[in-house]
Backbone as a chain_set.jsonl record, in Angstrom:
{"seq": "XXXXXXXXXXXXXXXXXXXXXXXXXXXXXXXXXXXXXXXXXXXXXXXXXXXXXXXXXXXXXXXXXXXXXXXXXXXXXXXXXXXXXXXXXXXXXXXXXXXXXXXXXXXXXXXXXXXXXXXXXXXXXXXXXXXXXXXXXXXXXXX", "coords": {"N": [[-8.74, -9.454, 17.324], [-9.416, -10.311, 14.499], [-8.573, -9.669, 11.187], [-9.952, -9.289, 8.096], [-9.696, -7.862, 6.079], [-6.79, -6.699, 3.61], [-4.188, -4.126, 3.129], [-1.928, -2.545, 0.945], [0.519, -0.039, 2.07], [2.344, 1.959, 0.237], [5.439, 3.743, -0.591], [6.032, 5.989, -1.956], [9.533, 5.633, -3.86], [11.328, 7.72, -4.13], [10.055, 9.881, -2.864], [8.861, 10.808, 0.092], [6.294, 11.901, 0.798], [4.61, 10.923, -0.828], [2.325, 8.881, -1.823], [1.281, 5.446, -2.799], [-1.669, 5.114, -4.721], [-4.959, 3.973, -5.743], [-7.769, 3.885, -7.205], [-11.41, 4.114, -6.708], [-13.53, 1.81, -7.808], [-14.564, 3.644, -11.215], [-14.785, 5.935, -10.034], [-12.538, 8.29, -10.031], [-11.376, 10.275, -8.478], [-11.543, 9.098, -5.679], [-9.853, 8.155, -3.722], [-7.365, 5.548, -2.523], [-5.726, 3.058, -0.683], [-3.999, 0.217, -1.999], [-5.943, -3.004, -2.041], [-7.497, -5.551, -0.578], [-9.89, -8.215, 0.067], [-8.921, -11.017, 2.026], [-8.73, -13.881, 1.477], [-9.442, -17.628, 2.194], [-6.992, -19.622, 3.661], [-5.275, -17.653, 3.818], [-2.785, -15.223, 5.206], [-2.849, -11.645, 6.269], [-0.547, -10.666, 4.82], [0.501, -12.232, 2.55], [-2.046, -11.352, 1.457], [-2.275, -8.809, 1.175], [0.549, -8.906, -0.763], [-0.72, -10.264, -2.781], [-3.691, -8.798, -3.738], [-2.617, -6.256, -4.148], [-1.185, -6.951, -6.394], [-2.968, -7.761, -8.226], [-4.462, -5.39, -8.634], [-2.765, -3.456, -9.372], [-1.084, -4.616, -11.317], [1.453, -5.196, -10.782], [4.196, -6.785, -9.487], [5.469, -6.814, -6.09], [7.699, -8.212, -5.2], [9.606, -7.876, -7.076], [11.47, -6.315, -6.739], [13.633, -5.738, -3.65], [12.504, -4.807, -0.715], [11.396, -3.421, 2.37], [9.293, -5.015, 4.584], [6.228, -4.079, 6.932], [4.322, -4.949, 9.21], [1.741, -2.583, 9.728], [-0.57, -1.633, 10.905], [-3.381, -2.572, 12.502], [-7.245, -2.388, 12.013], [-10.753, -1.366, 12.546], [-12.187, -0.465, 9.592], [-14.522, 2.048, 7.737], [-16.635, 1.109, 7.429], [-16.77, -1.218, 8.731], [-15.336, -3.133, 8.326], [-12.551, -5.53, 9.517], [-9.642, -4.331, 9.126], [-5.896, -4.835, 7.586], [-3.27, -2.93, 7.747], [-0.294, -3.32, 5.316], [3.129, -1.535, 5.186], [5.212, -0.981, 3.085], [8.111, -0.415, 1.929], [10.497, 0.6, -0.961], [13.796, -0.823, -0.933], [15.96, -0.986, -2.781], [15.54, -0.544, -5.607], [15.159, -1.599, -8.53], [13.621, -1.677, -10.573], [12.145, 0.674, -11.746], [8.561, 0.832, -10.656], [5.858, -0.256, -13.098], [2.416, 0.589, -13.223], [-0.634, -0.585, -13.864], [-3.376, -0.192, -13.941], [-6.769, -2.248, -12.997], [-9.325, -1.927, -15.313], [-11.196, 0.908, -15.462], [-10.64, 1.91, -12.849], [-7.823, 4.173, -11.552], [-4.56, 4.249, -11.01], [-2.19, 5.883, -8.896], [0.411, 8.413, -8.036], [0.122, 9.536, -4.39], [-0.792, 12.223, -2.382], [-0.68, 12.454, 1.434], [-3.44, 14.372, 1.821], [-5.025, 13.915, -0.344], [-5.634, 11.198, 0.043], [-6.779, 11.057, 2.447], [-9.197, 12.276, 2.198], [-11.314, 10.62, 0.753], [-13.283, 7.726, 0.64], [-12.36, 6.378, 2.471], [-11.185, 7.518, 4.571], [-11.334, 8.018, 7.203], [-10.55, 5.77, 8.178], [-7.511, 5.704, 6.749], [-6.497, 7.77, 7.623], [-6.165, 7.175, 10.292], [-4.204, 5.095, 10.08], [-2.201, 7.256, 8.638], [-1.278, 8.689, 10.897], [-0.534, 6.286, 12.856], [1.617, 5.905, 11.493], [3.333, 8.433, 10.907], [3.717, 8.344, 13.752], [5.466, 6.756, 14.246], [7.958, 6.747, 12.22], [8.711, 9.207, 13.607], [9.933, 8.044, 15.876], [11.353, 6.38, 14.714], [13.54, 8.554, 13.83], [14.776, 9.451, 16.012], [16.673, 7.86, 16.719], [19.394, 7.69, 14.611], [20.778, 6.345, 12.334], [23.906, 5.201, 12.916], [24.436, 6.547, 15.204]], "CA": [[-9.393, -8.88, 16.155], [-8.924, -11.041, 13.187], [-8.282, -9.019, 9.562], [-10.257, -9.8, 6.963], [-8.729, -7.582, 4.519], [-5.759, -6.32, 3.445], [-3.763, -3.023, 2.562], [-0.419, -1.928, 0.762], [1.223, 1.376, 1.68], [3.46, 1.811, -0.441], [6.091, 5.274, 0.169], [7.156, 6.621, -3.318], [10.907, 5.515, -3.436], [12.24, 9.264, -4.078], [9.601, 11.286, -2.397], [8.378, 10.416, 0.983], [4.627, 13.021, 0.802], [4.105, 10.585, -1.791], [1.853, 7.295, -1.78], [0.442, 4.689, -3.893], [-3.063, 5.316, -4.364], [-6.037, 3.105, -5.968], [-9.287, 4.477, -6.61], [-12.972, 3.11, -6.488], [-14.138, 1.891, -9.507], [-15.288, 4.616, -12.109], [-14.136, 7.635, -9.655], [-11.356, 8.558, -10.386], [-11.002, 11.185, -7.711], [-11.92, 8.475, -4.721], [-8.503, 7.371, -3.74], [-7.183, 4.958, -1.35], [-4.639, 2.223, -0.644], [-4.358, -1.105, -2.516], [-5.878, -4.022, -0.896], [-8.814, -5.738, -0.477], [-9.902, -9.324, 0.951], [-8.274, -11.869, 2.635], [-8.704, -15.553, 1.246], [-8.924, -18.564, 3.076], [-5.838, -19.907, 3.999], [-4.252, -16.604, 2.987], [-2.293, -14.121, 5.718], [-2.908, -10.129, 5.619], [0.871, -10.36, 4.034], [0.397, -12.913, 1.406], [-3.322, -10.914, 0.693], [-1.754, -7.752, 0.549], [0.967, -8.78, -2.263], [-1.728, -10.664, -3.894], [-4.245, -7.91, -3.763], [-1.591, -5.159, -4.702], [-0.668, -7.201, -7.66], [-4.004, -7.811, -8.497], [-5.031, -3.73, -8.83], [-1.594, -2.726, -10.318], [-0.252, -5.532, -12.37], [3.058, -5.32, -10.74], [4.478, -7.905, -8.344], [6.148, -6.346, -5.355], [8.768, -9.022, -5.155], [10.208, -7.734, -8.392], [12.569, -5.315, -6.007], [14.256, -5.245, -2.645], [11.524, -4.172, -0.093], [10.808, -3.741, 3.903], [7.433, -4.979, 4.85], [5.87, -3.689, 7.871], [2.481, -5.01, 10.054], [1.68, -0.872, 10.244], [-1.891, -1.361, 11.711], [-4.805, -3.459, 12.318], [-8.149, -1.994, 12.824], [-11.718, -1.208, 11.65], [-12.53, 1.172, 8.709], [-15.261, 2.742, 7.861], [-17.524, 0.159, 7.091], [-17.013, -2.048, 10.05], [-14.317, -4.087, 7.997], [-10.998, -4.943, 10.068], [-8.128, -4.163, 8.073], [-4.697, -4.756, 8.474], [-2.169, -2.144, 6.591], [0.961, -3.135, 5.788], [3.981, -0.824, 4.894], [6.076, -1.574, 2.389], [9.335, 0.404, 1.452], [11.417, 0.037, -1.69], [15.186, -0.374, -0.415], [17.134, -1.067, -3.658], [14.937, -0.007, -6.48], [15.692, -2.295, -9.308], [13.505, -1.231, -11.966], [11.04, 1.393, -11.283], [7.236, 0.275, -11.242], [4.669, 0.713, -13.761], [1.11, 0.352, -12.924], [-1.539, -0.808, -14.691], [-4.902, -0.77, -13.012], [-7.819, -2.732, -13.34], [-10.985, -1.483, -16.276], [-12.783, 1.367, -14.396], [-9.465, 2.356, -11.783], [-6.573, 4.899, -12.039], [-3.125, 4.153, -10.166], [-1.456, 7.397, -9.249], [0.592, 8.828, -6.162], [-1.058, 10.378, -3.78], [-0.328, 12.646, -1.063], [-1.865, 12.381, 2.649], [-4.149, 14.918, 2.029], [-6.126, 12.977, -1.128], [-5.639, 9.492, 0.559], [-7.742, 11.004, 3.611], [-10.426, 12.598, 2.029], [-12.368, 9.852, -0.179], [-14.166, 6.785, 1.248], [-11.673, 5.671, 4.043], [-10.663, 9.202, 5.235], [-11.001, 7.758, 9.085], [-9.318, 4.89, 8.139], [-6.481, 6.534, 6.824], [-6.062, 9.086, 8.811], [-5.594, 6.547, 11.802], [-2.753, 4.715, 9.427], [-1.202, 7.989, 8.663], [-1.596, 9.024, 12.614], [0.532, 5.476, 13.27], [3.012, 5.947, 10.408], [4.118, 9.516, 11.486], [4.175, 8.304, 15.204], [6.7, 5.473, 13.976], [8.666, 7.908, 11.56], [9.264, 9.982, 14.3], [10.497, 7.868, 16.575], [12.877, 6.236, 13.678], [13.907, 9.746, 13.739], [14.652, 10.093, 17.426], [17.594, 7.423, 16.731], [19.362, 8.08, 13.493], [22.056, 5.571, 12.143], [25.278, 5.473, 13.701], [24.867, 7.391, 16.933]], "C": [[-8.743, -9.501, 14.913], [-9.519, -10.259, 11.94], [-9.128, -9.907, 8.541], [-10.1, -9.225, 5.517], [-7.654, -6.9, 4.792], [-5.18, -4.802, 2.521], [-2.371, -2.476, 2.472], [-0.304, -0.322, 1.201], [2.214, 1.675, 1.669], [4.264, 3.303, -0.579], [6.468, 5.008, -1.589], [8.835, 6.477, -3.223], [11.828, 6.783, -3.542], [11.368, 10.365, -3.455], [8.853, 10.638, -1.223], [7.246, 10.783, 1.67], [4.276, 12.192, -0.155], [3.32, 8.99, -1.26], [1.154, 6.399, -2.948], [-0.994, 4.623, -3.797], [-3.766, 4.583, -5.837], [-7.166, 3.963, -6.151], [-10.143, 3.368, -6.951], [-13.251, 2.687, -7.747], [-15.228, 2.893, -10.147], [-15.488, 5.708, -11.836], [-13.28, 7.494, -8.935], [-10.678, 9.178, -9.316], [-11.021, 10.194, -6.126], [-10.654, 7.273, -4.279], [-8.224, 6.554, -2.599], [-6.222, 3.981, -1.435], [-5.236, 0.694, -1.227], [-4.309, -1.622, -1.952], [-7.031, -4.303, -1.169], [-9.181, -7.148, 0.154], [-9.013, -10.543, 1.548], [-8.759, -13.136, 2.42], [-8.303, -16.227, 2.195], [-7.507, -19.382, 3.185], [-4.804, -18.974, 3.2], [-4.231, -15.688, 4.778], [-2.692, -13.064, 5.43], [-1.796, -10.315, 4.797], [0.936, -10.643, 2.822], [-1.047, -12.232, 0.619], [-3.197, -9.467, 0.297], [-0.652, -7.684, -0.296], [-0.499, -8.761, -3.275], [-2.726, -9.49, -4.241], [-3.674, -7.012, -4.646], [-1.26, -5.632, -6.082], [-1.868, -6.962, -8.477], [-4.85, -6.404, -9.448], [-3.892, -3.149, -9.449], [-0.793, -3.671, -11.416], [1.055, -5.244, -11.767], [2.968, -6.045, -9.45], [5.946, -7.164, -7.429], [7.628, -6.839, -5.043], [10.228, -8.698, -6.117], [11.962, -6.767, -7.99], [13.016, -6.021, -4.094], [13.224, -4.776, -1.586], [11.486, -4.529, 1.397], [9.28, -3.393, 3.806], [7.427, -4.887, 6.598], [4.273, -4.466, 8.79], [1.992, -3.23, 10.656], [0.168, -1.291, 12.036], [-3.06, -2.283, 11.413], [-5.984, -2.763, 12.891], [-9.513, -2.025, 12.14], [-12.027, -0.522, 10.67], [-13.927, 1.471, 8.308], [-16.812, 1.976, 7.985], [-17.794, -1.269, 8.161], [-15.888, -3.494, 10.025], [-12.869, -4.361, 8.594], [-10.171, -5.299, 8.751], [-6.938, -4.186, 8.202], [-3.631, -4.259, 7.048], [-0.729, -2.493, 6.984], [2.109, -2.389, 4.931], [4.478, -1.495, 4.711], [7.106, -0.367, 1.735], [10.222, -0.028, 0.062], [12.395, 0.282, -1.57], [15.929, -0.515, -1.374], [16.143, -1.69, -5.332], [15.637, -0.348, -8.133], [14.91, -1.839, -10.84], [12.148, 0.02, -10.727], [9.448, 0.883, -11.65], [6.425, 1.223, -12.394], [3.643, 0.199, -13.574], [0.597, 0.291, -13.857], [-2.657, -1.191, -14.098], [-5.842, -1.268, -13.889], [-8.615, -2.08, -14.323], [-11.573, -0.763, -14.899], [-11.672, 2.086, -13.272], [-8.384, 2.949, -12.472], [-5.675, 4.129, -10.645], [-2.549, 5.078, -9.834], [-0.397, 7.42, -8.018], [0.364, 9.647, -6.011], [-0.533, 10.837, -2.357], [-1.446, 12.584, 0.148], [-3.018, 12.88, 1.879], [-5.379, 14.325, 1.129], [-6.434, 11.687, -0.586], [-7.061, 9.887, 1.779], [-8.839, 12.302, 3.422], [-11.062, 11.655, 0.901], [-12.952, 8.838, 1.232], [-13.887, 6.34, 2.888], [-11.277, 6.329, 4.717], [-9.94, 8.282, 6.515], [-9.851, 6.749, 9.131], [-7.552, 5.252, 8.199], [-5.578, 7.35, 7.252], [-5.47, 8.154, 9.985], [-4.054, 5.822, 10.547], [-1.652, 5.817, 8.937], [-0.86, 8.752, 10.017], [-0.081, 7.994, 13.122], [1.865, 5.835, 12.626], [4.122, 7.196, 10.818], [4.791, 9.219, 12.987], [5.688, 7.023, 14.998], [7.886, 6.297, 13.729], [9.476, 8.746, 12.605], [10.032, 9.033, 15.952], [11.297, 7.34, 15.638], [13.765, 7.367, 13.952], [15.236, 10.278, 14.768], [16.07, 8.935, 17.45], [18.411, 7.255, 15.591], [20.353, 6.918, 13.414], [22.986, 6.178, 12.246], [25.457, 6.487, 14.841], [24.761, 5.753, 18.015]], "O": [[-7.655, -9.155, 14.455], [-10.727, -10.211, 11.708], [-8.894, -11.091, 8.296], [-10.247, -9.699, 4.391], [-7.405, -6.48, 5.922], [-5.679, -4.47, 1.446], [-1.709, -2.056, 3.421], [-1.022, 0.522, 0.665], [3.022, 1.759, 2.594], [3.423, 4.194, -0.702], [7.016, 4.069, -2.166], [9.403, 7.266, -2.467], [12.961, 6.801, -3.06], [11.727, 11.542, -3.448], [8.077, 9.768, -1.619], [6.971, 10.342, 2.786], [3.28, 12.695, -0.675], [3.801, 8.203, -0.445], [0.545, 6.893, -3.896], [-1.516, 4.09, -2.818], [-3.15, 4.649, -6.9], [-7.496, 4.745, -5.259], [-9.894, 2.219, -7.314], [-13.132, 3.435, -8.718], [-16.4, 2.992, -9.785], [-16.036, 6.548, -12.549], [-13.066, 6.971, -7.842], [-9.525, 8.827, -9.069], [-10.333, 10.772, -5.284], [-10.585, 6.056, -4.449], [-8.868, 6.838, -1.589], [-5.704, 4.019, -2.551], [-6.336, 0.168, -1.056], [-3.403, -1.636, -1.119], [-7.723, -3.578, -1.884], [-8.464, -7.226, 1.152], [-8.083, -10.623, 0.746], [-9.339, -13.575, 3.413], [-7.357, -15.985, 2.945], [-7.213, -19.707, 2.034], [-3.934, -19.248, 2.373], [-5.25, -15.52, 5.448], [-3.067, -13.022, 4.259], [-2.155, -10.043, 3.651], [1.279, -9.838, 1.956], [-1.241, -12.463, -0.575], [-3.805, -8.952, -0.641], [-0.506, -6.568, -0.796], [-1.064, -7.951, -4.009], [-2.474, -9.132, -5.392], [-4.093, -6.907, -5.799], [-1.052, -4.778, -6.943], [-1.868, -6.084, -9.34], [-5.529, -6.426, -10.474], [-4.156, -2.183, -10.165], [0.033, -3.245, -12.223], [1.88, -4.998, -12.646], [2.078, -6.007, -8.601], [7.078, -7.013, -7.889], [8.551, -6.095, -4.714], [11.39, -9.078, -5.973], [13.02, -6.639, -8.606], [12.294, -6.91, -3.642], [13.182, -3.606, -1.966], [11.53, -5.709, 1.746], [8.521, -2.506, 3.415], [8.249, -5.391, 7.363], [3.172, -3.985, 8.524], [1.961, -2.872, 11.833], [0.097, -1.233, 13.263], [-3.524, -2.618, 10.323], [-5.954, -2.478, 14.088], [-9.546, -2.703, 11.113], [-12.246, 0.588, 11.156], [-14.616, 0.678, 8.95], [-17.824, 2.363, 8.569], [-18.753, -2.036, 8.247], [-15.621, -4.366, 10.852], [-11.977, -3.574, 8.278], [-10.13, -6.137, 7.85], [-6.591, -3.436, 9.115], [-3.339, -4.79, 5.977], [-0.094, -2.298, 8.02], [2.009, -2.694, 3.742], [4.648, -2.521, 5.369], [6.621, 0.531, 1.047], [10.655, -1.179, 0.117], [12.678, 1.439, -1.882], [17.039, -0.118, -1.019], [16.126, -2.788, -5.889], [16.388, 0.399, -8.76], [15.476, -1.706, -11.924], [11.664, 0.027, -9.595], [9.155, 0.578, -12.806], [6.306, 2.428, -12.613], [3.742, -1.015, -13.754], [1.0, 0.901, -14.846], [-2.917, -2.347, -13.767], [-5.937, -1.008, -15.089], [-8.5, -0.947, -13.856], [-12.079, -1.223, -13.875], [-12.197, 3.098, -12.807], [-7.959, 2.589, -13.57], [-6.13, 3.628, -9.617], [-2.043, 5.472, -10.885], [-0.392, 6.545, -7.153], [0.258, 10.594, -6.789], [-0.032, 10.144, -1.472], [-2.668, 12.635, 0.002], [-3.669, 12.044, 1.254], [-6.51, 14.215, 1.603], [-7.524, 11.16, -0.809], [-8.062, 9.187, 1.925], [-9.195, 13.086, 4.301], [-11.336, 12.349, -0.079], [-13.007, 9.148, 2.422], [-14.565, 6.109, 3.889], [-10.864, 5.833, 5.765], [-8.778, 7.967, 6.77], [-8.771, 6.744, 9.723], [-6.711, 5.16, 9.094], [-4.36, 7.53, 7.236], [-4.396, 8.418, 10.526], [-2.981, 6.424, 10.491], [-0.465, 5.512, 8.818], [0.083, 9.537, 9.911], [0.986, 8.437, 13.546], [2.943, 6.007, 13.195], [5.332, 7.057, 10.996], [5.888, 9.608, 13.388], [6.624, 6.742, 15.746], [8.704, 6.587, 14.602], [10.685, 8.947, 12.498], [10.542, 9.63, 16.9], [12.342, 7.991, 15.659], [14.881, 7.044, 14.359], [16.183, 11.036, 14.558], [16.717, 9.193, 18.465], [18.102, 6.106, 15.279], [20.773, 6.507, 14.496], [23.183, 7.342, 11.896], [26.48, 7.058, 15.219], [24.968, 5.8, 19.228]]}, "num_chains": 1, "name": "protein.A"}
């Protein structure tokens, strides 16, 4: 299953119910993760900075960060998508967003992320993310 677009999810660096959320153009309330196509001779990785920069004006690079391959799959629309998790580990300046004409930037907890357009989507990427989480969990540093 080859990706043809791409998606940041990005964890709030002090609150971990928190996410980076995107909306649709011109509602406001229709939230979802930054990302969007995949260029030719472009990676999901390299299309999800680019993307992410693209919709927030900020360049991920700017900090310290673990990137993840979370999930590849279809969403709602029949588009495969491949989300990847990104962490900020040593939080050098704090971001500021600046979305596109027509888009808000906000963070966003599960529960808004998986009720607008991509719900299903979502829901399966916050489905994986918890199942990860919890096995992180299940081995803690230094035991």
């Amino acid at each position: 299953m080859n990706p043809t677009a791409a998606i940041v999810v990005l964890k709030h660096p002090k609150d971990k119910n928190l996410f980076l959320a995107y909306s649709r153009k011109n509602n406001f309330t229709d939230l979802g993760f930054p990302g969007g196509s995949i260029k030719e001779n472009e990676n999901g990785f390299m299309a999800a900075l680019r993307e992410f920069f693209e919709e927030t004006a900020y360049n991920l690079a700017n900090n310290w960060f673990y990137a993840e391959n979370l999930y590849t799959g279809k969403d709602e629309s029949g588009v495969v998508v491949q989300a990847w998790l990104f962490e900020l580990l040593k939080l050098i300046e704090f971001p500021e967003f600046i979305p596109e004409p027509g888009h808000v930037v906000c963070w966003a907890t599960k529960e808004q992320l998986t009720s607008g357009s991509f719900k299903i989507y979502n829901q399966k990427v916050f489905d994986i993310l918890e199942s990860r989480d919890a096995e992180v969990d299940k081995f803690p540093v230094g035991s």
